[in-house]
């Protein structure tokens, strides 16, 4: 399971349990996986996440919400005992369900009631007996509203995969050359289907990679990593890392 983006993951593992479940075949063209987070704490714990370019639908005691892509850090304070089930859509996979540009959701949350027009959708999920029952309840809701297949979703997934699989792909014009699309066409496509531009996706992937290197343990040659990730110099890398993660690379390495 790829947990990139979960900051200080080693500490988080001692505070909560994270499990992922593959979606039903009918949902697989749109949904990457379901995730379940559960915790039982004697003291509150705050977890920070650097989100990926994915829309999530989350069910908890606080309600059922559609979470658009968050361009900053996502922070969740866990107290007492609880659990959350989330549905992580593929990049671009939520566009057919929304029926609008996914960028309209960026940095926003939308009640599932407003999206589906059905109230109380969280109850069958959060009150289910176990993880599998929670997933079944969430899928029962979604399977009644599966949209028609959209070939553009596959195209968008492939483009995001190109970014994630090739660290040398550090600029939008590089992606344009590789994909055969113009820079402007990529920008329109990502705004419509992903919710953020291709430049943001590239920069976010580099931050996930940098944080993962720090989390892996051992010394990190930050200057070499900055060059590998396509930054013009270490100072530029340090500024972007600090803005995204909240602390400098060196300080983050010391606390992981």
mmCIF file of C-alpha atoms in Angstrom:
data_model
loop_
_atom_site.group_PDB
_atom_site.id
_atom_site.type_symbol
_atom_site.label_atom_id
_atom_site.label_comp_id
_atom_site.label_asym_id
_atom_site.label_seq_id
_atom_site.Cartn_x
_atom_site.Cartn_y
_atom_site.Cartn_z
ATOM 1 C CA UNK A 1 0.000 0.000 0.000
ATOM 2 C CA UNK A 2 1.427 3.367 -1.042
ATOM 3 C CA UNK A 3 1.149 5.735 1.925
ATOM 4 C CA UNK A 4 3.030 8.618 0.341
ATOM 5 C CA UNK A 5 1.640 11.900 1.526
ATOM 6 C CA UNK A 6 1.013 10.689 5.089
ATOM 7 C CA UNK A 7 3.492 12.838 6.997
ATOM 8 C CA UNK A 8 5.545 11.237 9.766
ATOM 9 C CA UNK A 9 4.022 7.918 8.791
ATOM 10 C CA UNK A 10 5.898 5.890 11.416
ATOM 11 C CA UNK A 11 4.233 7.810 14.244
ATOM 12 C CA UNK A 12 0.867 7.564 12.523
ATOM 13 C CA UNK A 13 1.106 3.780 12.391
ATOM 14 C CA UNK A 14 1.121 3.708 16.193
ATOM 15 C CA UNK A 15 -2.007 5.879 16.416
ATOM 16 C CA UNK A 16 -4.405 4.528 13.807
ATOM 17 C CA UNK A 17 -5.020 1.576 11.507
ATOM 18 C CA UNK A 18 -5.287 2.086 7.756
ATOM 19 C CA UNK A 19 -6.736 -0.567 5.465
ATOM 20 C CA UNK A 20 -7.562 -0.400 1.766
ATOM 21 C CA UNK A 21 -10.094 -2.474 -0.186
ATOM 22 C CA UNK A 22 -10.407 -2.832 -3.965
ATOM 23 C CA UNK A 23 -13.680 -1.584 -5.475
ATOM 24 C CA UNK A 24 -16.366 -3.681 -7.121
ATOM 25 C CA UNK A 25 -15.700 -4.262 -10.860
ATOM 26 C CA UNK A 26 -18.476 -1.854 -11.882
ATOM 27 C CA UNK A 27 -16.810 0.924 -9.865
ATOM 28 C CA UNK A 28 -13.201 0.116 -10.806
ATOM 29 C CA UNK A 29 -13.114 2.397 -13.907
ATOM 30 C CA UNK A 30 -13.771 5.339 -11.600
ATOM 31 C CA UNK A 31 -12.649 4.322 -8.083
ATOM 32 C CA UNK A 32 -9.053 3.545 -7.136
ATOM 33 C CA UNK A 33 -9.845 1.946 -3.775
ATOM 34 C CA UNK A 34 -11.783 2.277 -0.535
ATOM 35 C CA UNK A 35 -9.848 3.181 2.596
ATOM 36 C CA UNK A 36 -10.783 2.663 6.238
ATOM 37 C CA UNK A 37 -9.061 4.499 9.083
ATOM 38 C CA UNK A 38 -9.847 3.440 12.651
ATOM 39 C CA UNK A 39 -8.400 4.555 15.973
ATOM 40 C CA UNK A 40 -8.730 4.064 19.733
ATOM 41 C CA UNK A 41 -6.750 6.729 21.567
ATOM 42 C CA UNK A 42 -6.286 7.812 25.170
ATOM 43 C CA UNK A 43 -4.870 11.162 24.009
ATOM 44 C CA UNK A 44 -5.739 13.233 20.928
ATOM 45 C CA UNK A 45 -3.524 12.892 17.889
ATOM 46 C CA UNK A 46 -3.235 15.181 14.869
ATOM 47 C CA UNK A 47 -2.287 13.684 11.519
ATOM 48 C CA UNK A 48 -1.239 15.739 8.517
ATOM 49 C CA UNK A 49 -1.479 14.589 4.917
ATOM 50 C CA UNK A 50 -0.203 16.094 1.668
ATOM 51 C CA UNK A 51 -3.099 15.095 -0.619
ATOM 52 C CA UNK A 52 -2.804 13.440 -4.008
ATOM 53 C CA UNK A 53 -4.756 14.597 -7.119
ATOM 54 C CA UNK A 54 -7.779 12.493 -6.161
ATOM 55 C CA UNK A 55 -11.327 13.318 -5.095
ATOM 56 C CA UNK A 56 -12.524 11.429 -2.004
ATOM 57 C CA UNK A 57 -15.975 10.695 -0.633
ATOM 58 C CA UNK A 58 -15.750 10.131 3.136
ATOM 59 C CA UNK A 59 -18.310 8.677 5.554
ATOM 60 C CA UNK A 60 -17.960 9.333 9.291
ATOM 61 C CA UNK A 61 -19.968 10.256 12.375
ATOM 62 C CA UNK A 62 -19.561 13.867 11.256
ATOM 63 C CA UNK A 63 -21.471 13.167 8.038
ATOM 64 C CA UNK A 64 -20.819 12.199 4.444
ATOM 65 C CA UNK A 65 -18.713 14.611 2.430
ATOM 66 C CA UNK A 66 -17.182 14.900 -1.020
ATOM 67 C CA UNK A 67 -13.643 16.251 -0.659
ATOM 68 C CA UNK A 68 -12.226 18.021 -3.666
ATOM 69 C CA UNK A 69 -8.471 18.175 -4.128
ATOM 70 C CA UNK A 70 -6.819 20.141 -1.338
ATOM 71 C CA UNK A 71 -3.841 22.132 -2.548
ATOM 72 C CA UNK A 72 -2.458 22.646 0.952
ATOM 73 C CA UNK A 73 -2.037 20.232 3.846
ATOM 74 C CA UNK A 74 -4.993 18.242 5.139
ATOM 75 C CA UNK A 75 -5.119 18.033 8.929
ATOM 76 C CA UNK A 76 -7.307 15.681 10.942
ATOM 77 C CA UNK A 77 -7.463 15.582 14.749
ATOM 78 C CA UNK A 78 -8.318 12.131 16.066
ATOM 79 C CA UNK A 79 -9.828 11.778 19.524
ATOM 80 C CA UNK A 80 -11.234 8.873 21.502
ATOM 81 C CA UNK A 81 -12.455 6.015 19.358
ATOM 82 C CA UNK A 82 -13.763 6.184 15.804
ATOM 83 C CA UNK A 83 -13.496 5.242 12.179
ATOM 84 C CA UNK A 84 -13.891 6.736 8.713
ATOM 85 C CA UNK A 85 -14.505 5.067 5.375
ATOM 86 C CA UNK A 86 -13.347 6.854 2.275
ATOM 87 C CA UNK A 87 -13.775 6.255 -1.445
ATOM 88 C CA UNK A 88 -10.721 7.399 -3.376
ATOM 89 C CA UNK A 89 -11.524 8.125 -7.018
ATOM 90 C CA UNK A 90 -8.929 7.822 -9.767
ATOM 91 C CA UNK A 91 -7.530 11.133 -11.033
ATOM 92 C CA UNK A 92 -10.283 12.245 -13.386
ATOM 93 C CA UNK A 93 -12.590 9.484 -12.170
ATOM 94 C CA UNK A 94 -15.007 11.769 -10.372
ATOM 95 C CA UNK A 95 -15.783 13.928 -13.427
ATOM 96 C CA UNK A 96 -18.524 11.625 -14.819
ATOM 97 C CA UNK A 97 -20.161 11.483 -11.378
ATOM 98 C CA UNK A 98 -20.053 15.232 -10.817
ATOM 99 C CA UNK A 99 -21.280 16.320 -14.234
ATOM 100 C CA UNK A 100 -19.198 19.489 -13.989
ATOM 101 C CA UNK A 101 -15.600 20.630 -13.991
ATOM 102 C CA UNK A 102 -13.787 18.998 -11.076
ATOM 103 C CA UNK A 103 -11.984 22.298 -10.473
ATOM 104 C CA UNK A 104 -15.286 23.576 -9.032
ATOM 105 C CA UNK A 105 -14.548 21.315 -6.035
ATOM 106 C CA UNK A 106 -10.902 22.268 -5.515
ATOM 107 C CA UNK A 107 -10.212 23.216 -1.884
ATOM 108 C CA UNK A 108 -13.892 22.602 -1.103
ATOM 109 C CA UNK A 109 -16.081 19.982 0.502
ATOM 110 C CA UNK A 110 -19.596 19.171 -0.632
ATOM 111 C CA UNK A 111 -22.206 17.292 1.435
ATOM 112 C CA UNK A 112 -23.038 14.000 -0.223
ATOM 113 C CA UNK A 113 -26.677 14.977 0.235
ATOM 114 C CA UNK A 114 -26.125 17.908 -2.138
ATOM 115 C CA UNK A 115 -24.334 15.672 -4.620
ATOM 116 C CA UNK A 116 -26.678 12.679 -4.616
ATOM 117 C CA UNK A 117 -29.837 14.283 -3.269
ATOM 118 C CA UNK A 118 -30.152 11.614 -0.573
ATOM 119 C CA UNK A 119 -30.097 12.464 3.140
ATOM 120 C CA UNK A 120 -28.599 10.317 5.889
ATOM 121 C CA UNK A 121 -26.228 8.482 3.556
ATOM 122 C CA UNK A 122 -23.542 8.121 6.212
ATOM 123 C CA UNK A 123 -25.627 6.072 8.673
ATOM 124 C CA UNK A 124 -25.632 2.680 6.909
ATOM 125 C CA UNK A 125 -21.878 3.037 6.407
ATOM 126 C CA UNK A 126 -20.639 4.216 9.815
ATOM 127 C CA UNK A 127 -23.088 1.992 11.709
ATOM 128 C CA UNK A 128 -22.057 -1.156 9.828
ATOM 129 C CA UNK A 129 -20.691 -4.046 11.872
ATOM 130 C CA UNK A 130 -17.191 -4.214 10.386
ATOM 131 C CA UNK A 131 -14.927 -2.980 7.596
ATOM 132 C CA UNK A 132 -16.379 -5.227 4.918
ATOM 133 C CA UNK A 133 -19.916 -4.242 5.836
ATOM 134 C CA UNK A 134 -18.938 -0.561 5.643
ATOM 135 C CA UNK A 135 -17.528 -1.048 2.161
ATOM 136 C CA UNK A 136 -20.636 -2.964 1.088
ATOM 137 C CA UNK A 137 -22.908 -0.174 2.346
ATOM 138 C CA UNK A 138 -20.912 2.521 0.550
ATOM 139 C CA UNK A 139 -20.846 0.522 -2.667
ATOM 140 C CA UNK A 140 -24.576 -0.162 -2.475
ATOM 141 C CA UNK A 141 -25.100 3.599 -2.527
ATOM 142 C CA UNK A 142 -22.676 4.230 -5.377
ATOM 143 C CA UNK A 143 -23.737 1.302 -7.548
ATOM 144 C CA UNK A 144 -27.220 2.770 -7.965
ATOM 145 C CA UNK A 145 -25.678 5.808 -9.686
ATOM 146 C CA UNK A 146 -22.803 4.518 -11.823
ATOM 147 C CA UNK A 147 -22.359 6.856 -14.808
ATOM 148 C CA UNK A 148 -21.684 5.843 -18.371
ATOM 149 C CA UNK A 149 -18.046 4.968 -19.184
ATOM 150 C CA UNK A 150 -15.927 7.951 -20.182
ATOM 151 C CA UNK A 151 -12.789 7.192 -22.215
ATOM 152 C CA UNK A 152 -11.268 10.519 -21.191
ATOM 153 C CA UNK A 153 -10.964 9.196 -17.621
ATOM 154 C CA UNK A 154 -8.536 6.535 -18.868
ATOM 155 C CA UNK A 155 -6.578 9.166 -20.786
ATOM 156 C CA UNK A 156 -6.280 11.345 -17.678
ATOM 157 C CA UNK A 157 -5.259 8.401 -15.506
ATOM 158 C CA UNK A 158 -2.516 7.555 -17.990
ATOM 159 C CA UNK A 159 -1.235 11.139 -17.988
ATOM 160 C CA UNK A 160 -1.077 11.264 -14.180
ATOM 161 C CA UNK A 161 0.651 7.871 -14.181
ATOM 162 C CA UNK A 162 3.274 9.262 -16.569
ATOM 163 C CA UNK A 163 4.038 11.977 -14.026
ATOM 164 C CA UNK A 164 4.184 9.529 -11.136
ATOM 165 C CA UNK A 165 6.329 6.965 -12.941
ATOM 166 C CA UNK A 166 8.976 9.304 -14.336
ATOM 167 C CA UNK A 167 10.852 11.623 -11.978
ATOM 168 C CA UNK A 168 12.584 13.156 -14.974
ATOM 169 C CA UNK A 169 9.240 14.537 -16.146
ATOM 170 C CA UNK A 170 9.464 17.837 -14.286
ATOM 171 C CA UNK A 171 7.788 20.337 -16.627
ATOM 172 C CA UNK A 172 4.430 20.638 -18.345
ATOM 173 C CA UNK A 173 6.056 21.071 -21.744
ATOM 174 C CA UNK A 174 7.827 17.736 -21.166
ATOM 175 C CA UNK A 175 4.436 16.136 -20.519
ATOM 176 C CA UNK A 176 3.078 17.800 -23.651
ATOM 177 C CA UNK A 177 5.900 16.365 -25.760
ATOM 178 C CA UNK A 178 5.421 12.891 -24.297
ATOM 179 C CA UNK A 179 1.624 12.897 -24.612
ATOM 180 C CA UNK A 180 1.310 14.619 -27.967
ATOM 181 C CA UNK A 181 -1.036 17.239 -26.502
ATOM 182 C CA UNK A 182 -0.377 20.953 -26.388
ATOM 183 C CA UNK A 183 0.330 22.650 -23.079
ATOM 184 C CA UNK A 184 -2.963 24.509 -23.336
ATOM 185 C CA UNK A 185 -4.885 21.312 -24.069
ATOM 186 C CA UNK A 186 -3.308 19.664 -21.005
ATOM 187 C CA UNK A 187 -4.255 22.601 -18.811
ATOM 188 C CA UNK A 188 -7.880 22.493 -19.972
ATOM 189 C CA UNK A 189 -8.065 18.719 -19.600
ATOM 190 C CA UNK A 190 -6.643 18.702 -16.072
ATOM 191 C CA UNK A 191 -8.900 21.557 -14.941
ATOM 192 C CA UNK A 192 -11.943 19.725 -16.290
ATOM 193 C CA UNK A 193 -11.151 16.225 -15.064
ATOM 194 C CA UNK A 194 -8.552 16.418 -12.272
ATOM 195 C CA UNK A 195 -9.368 19.719 -10.621
ATOM 196 C CA UNK A 196 -5.864 21.189 -10.681
ATOM 197 C CA UNK A 197 -3.370 21.926 -13.425
ATOM 198 C CA UNK A 198 -0.641 19.552 -14.623
ATOM 199 C CA UNK A 199 2.049 21.785 -13.099
ATOM 200 C CA UNK A 200 0.477 21.314 -9.665
ATOM 201 C CA UNK A 201 0.377 17.528 -10.123
ATOM 202 C CA UNK A 202 4.055 17.474 -11.097
ATOM 203 C CA UNK A 203 5.071 19.640 -8.128
ATOM 204 C CA UNK A 204 2.960 17.647 -5.700
ATOM 205 C CA UNK A 205 4.479 14.357 -6.879
ATOM 206 C CA UNK A 206 7.958 15.766 -6.288
ATOM 207 C CA UNK A 207 6.973 16.684 -2.738
ATOM 208 C CA UNK A 208 5.620 13.189 -2.113
ATOM 209 C CA UNK A 209 8.902 11.738 -3.367
ATOM 210 C CA UNK A 210 10.999 14.065 -1.209
ATOM 211 C CA UNK A 211 8.994 13.310 1.941
ATOM 212 C CA UNK A 212 9.144 9.573 1.198
ATOM 213 C CA UNK A 213 12.947 9.726 0.943
ATOM 214 C CA UNK A 214 13.085 11.444 4.338
ATOM 215 C CA UNK A 215 10.658 8.934 5.873
ATOM 216 C CA UNK A 216 12.719 6.003 4.598
ATOM 217 C CA UNK A 217 15.470 6.621 7.165
ATOM 218 C CA UNK A 218 19.152 7.141 6.634
ATOM 219 C CA UNK A 219 20.971 10.240 5.431
ATOM 220 C CA UNK A 220 19.555 12.303 2.577
ATOM 221 C CA UNK A 221 21.719 14.299 0.181
ATOM 222 C CA UNK A 222 19.285 17.170 -0.256
ATOM 223 C CA UNK A 223 21.314 18.898 -2.976
ATOM 224 C CA UNK A 224 21.433 15.702 -5.045
ATOM 225 C CA UNK A 225 17.729 15.074 -4.464
ATOM 226 C CA UNK A 226 16.880 18.635 -5.505
ATOM 227 C CA UNK A 227 18.764 18.110 -8.764
ATOM 228 C CA UNK A 228 17.135 14.699 -9.329
ATOM 229 C CA UNK A 229 13.678 16.225 -8.898
ATOM 230 C CA UNK A 230 14.404 18.974 -11.403
ATOM 231 C CA UNK A 231 14.878 21.989 -9.148
ATOM 232 C CA UNK A 232 17.250 24.673 -10.320
ATOM 233 C CA UNK A 233 19.056 24.634 -6.962
ATOM 234 C CA UNK A 234 18.718 23.381 -3.386
ATOM 235 C CA UNK A 235 17.379 26.720 -2.156
ATOM 236 C CA UNK A 236 14.419 26.510 -4.543
ATOM 237 C CA UNK A 237 13.726 22.948 -3.426
ATOM 238 C CA UNK A 238 13.923 23.936 0.250
ATOM 239 C CA UNK A 239 11.451 26.787 -0.227
ATOM 240 C CA UNK A 240 8.913 24.546 -1.969
ATOM 241 C CA UNK A 241 9.349 21.722 0.545
ATOM 242 C CA UNK A 242 8.881 24.093 3.482
ATOM 243 C CA UNK A 243 5.771 25.648 1.917
ATOM 244 C CA UNK A 244 4.201 22.229 1.230
ATOM 245 C CA UNK A 245 5.267 20.262 4.321
ATOM 246 C CA UNK A 246 5.377 23.047 6.899
ATOM 247 C CA UNK A 247 9.008 22.612 7.970
ATOM 248 C CA UNK A 248 12.360 22.548 6.190
ATOM 249 C CA UNK A 249 13.661 19.261 4.762
ATOM 250 C CA UNK A 250 16.298 18.977 7.476
ATOM 251 C CA UNK A 251 13.824 19.560 10.290
ATOM 252 C CA UNK A 252 11.335 17.114 8.798
ATOM 253 C CA UNK A 253 14.060 14.463 8.515
ATOM 254 C CA UNK A 254 14.954 14.913 12.200
ATOM 255 C CA UNK A 255 11.383 14.357 13.405
ATOM 256 C CA UNK A 256 10.659 11.240 11.339
#
